[in-house]
Amino acid sequence: MMHQTSPEIGGMGHSIKRKEDARLIQGKGHYVDDVHLPRMVHGHMIRSPYAHARLKSINIEAAMKLPGVLAVITGADLAKANLAWMPTLFHDKQMVLATDKVLFQAQEVAFVVAEDRYTAADAAELVAVEYEELPVLVDPHKALDPGAPILREDRGEKTNHIFHWEVGDEQATQKTLQDAPVRAKVDAVFQRCHPAPLETCGCVADYDPIMKHLTVWLTSQAPHAHRTLFAIVGGIPEQNIRVISPDIGGGFGNKVPIYPGYVCAVVASLTLGRPVKWIETRSENLQSTGFARDYHMTAEIAADKDGTVKALSVKTLADHGAFNAAAQPSKFPAGLFSICTGSYDFANSFCEVDGVYTNKAPGGIAYRCSFRVTEAAYLIERAMDVLAMELKTDPAELRLKNFIPPDKFPYKSPLGWSYDSGDYPAAMNKALEMVGYRELRKEQEEKRKKGELMGVGISSFTEIVGAGPGHTFDIVGIKMFDSCEIRIHPTGKAIARLGTKSQGQGHETTFPQIIAQELGIPASDITLEEGDTDTAPYGLGTYASRSTPVAGGATAIAARKIRDKAKKIAAHLLEVSEADLEWEPGKFYVKGAPSKAKTIQEIAFAAYTNLPPGMEAGLEAVDYYDPPNLTFPFGTYICVVDIDKGTGEIRVRRFVAVDDCGNIINPMIVEGQIHGGLTEGLGIAFMQLISYDENGNVQGGNFMDYLVPTAVETPHWETGKTCTPSPHHPIGAKGVGESPNVGSPAAFVNAVVDALSHLGVRHIDMPVTPWKVWQILKEKGITS
Ligand code: CDP
């Protein structure tokens, strides 16, 4: 029995008022935190202070007596409705509210609902939870030790092992390594970090008991998928669920999973018949929602003495925390990590990953990353630098020697990917020229003689974005297509709706630009809508730089369908056959007689007023685009650092980023995406780590400990571009949003290691802090 006081069921009057408010709120593009509905109440999550403990009892009596408290929901309550556990997006299940034990610090234990959020917080203090501590497992390397505590007793398996996954030719790779005259090995940890969007996760769930209809305003990067999951898990008919994802203050992958707070808000609204708001605090966001990375990787390269790479072997331990809640395509336990051969022409490769449970928050989400690509790019770009050091060769020359040659595209990688297009030397040469590479190397030589520390770091990454082709890619079974619906109004203005959801990437600007390009309707005449499942066509949402490669394709094709119909109408209006017409953006004209023309606006009017006989009225189209392949953007980043040998302080003097994302829709937006991603990469490389002490206490749970770069730390970014269109994408575009986060960490770290390489330093794990550098300098006798 759910514990609650005085449940009030909303009357018809309230319900109508709520719907009006909802329209206004959505129309004005407010954030979830701005949603205020009449009779709305507030949820507050009670969380475990322990990382691993048996739940002995929960006493809610005192909390329930507090005036204004409406309900306290516990795991036992949810269990009665079969909702104590929910499926994760990746073949596992996760506790919504703990029933018999907790598995990480800040895990959700109970949900208090009160008239206002202050009362809810006060009531949470009055809920007495009794725990019995259990041994804690923090180090993933100890997860498979015989004496390790078994965390997931619910699985009935006596192991913390989640999965083993491998791809490639192990025998050939090992043989090449054994026979190789040169081998270079690096052990690198891509540390646990967090997307830390400025707006935390939250929702307002509003169940209307009269209409039996649920509206959820949700900070969701994938509103349609979330609606379907609410329907499947919650048993509410899907047509009675409307998910509205209003303006979102950043997502970066953090807003793809379904979190216990959402489920509790929905359950509370169903119980109380009132709208229930739940918004996380900053610490709740950092401590309990989808973390990223936590990959413990080893790469080994086999090469000839002249530096030609032959084989790559990669072994990785993936720390998934308490539940495997990675938000990624169903068939890829390690995401798209097998892009780890990067930009280089390896004949052989073998890659294996093992996932384990630990007493940490679940996640493994794609933080500005196309599913583990960031880890892969970091690893290969670090390994190439270690190889260059081994060979005592220049890292730029080594890369140029080993790039997949431009004439080898489409290129089949030894781990199975088919790269669509690329010209890696062009991007590299441009970056080298922009940064003045030769002069920098001379300067470095001079500085070393004077005992000064300066480094140049290169990263020539290859991305893989646009998940993905329906034959291979799905999330919880739903194929990863995306969609666009365009309607042209009689006056030639238009509305377009997409299955994606911008979180600040500027879709409102760029998708109308695609339509403008295809149809000649000015972009300013086109309204763009995303994020309302009642109006937008079904799509899988925005993450992993998939919007342009997938929904961008849908947009171009939907516009072309409209153009096909417009041509028929133009032929009718001009009294010629379709074959006699030529198109230029904005109008059809008769071949050889350009003055005999009909503009798209005239054609739109005719679509409602003067149609060819037998043609149905209207000018609109929808396209669900299933991409034939992924797109493979790439680039070369070069970072120059100066290090203070007394303090270990690192100054990024210059950073040049040359990106190639195929045809660009909007250069200014692409530039903004690159600046943002580089700034996030800077944070990861130098500042950020969600760490745990031996008792599983989170060490990076607030912005005093988990640092976000500000304008003070952020250097000036110098950007450049090359353009290698995607041959299979309708407008030749590739994604770009993730590239700077994928490519930059290796450039930063390579620069610092390069500055210290003459001292024998080969690797430093991120975050590369002044403290770590100072310790190395002390060890090497450079400073005291
Ligand atoms: O999926 P998400 O929107 O995060 O990433 P994206 O597809 O890489 O696009 C990010 C933004 O850059 C969008 O507004 C795109 O339309 C824009 N973009 C562009 O103008 N040209 C490209 N070739 C790629 C992206």
PDB file of C-alpha atoms in Angstrom, residues 224 227 483 485 497-500 529-539 624:
ATOM      1  CA  HIS A 224      10.013   9.130 -28.204  1.00  0.00           C
ATOM      2  CA  ARG A 227       7.577   7.440 -24.138  1.00  0.00           C
ATOM      3  CA  SER A 483      12.689  11.354 -39.014  1.00  0.00           C
ATOM      4  CA  GLU A 485       8.043  15.826 -41.370  1.00  0.00           C
ATOM      5  CA  ARG A 497       9.184  18.535 -37.060  1.00  0.00           C
ATOM      6  CA  LEU A 498      11.949  16.079 -36.278  1.00  0.00           C
ATOM      7  CA  GLY A 499      12.483  13.015 -34.102  1.00  0.00           C
ATOM      8  CA  THR A 500      15.690  14.521 -32.732  1.00  0.00           C
ATOM      9  CA  GLU A 529       9.769  21.849 -33.696  1.00  0.00           C
ATOM     10  CA  GLU A 530      11.337  18.980 -31.791  1.00  0.00           C
ATOM     11  CA  GLY A 531      10.736  17.235 -28.510  1.00  0.00           C
ATOM     12  CA  ASP A 532       6.951  16.836 -28.327  1.00  0.00           C
ATOM     13  CA  THR A 533       5.933  13.227 -28.884  1.00  0.00           C
ATOM     14  CA  ASP A 534       2.361  14.249 -29.714  1.00  0.00           C
ATOM     15  CA  THR A 535       3.455  16.243 -32.726  1.00  0.00           C
ATOM     16  CA  ALA A 536       6.919  15.154 -33.886  1.00  0.00           C
ATOM     17  CA  PRO A 537       7.375  11.995 -35.953  1.00  0.00           C
ATOM     18  CA  TYR A 538       9.008   9.079 -34.123  1.00  0.00           C
ATOM     19  CA  GLY A 539      12.783   9.266 -33.850  1.00  0.00           C
ATOM     20  CA  TYR A 624      12.096   8.037 -41.815  1.00  0.00           C
TER      21      TYR A 624
END
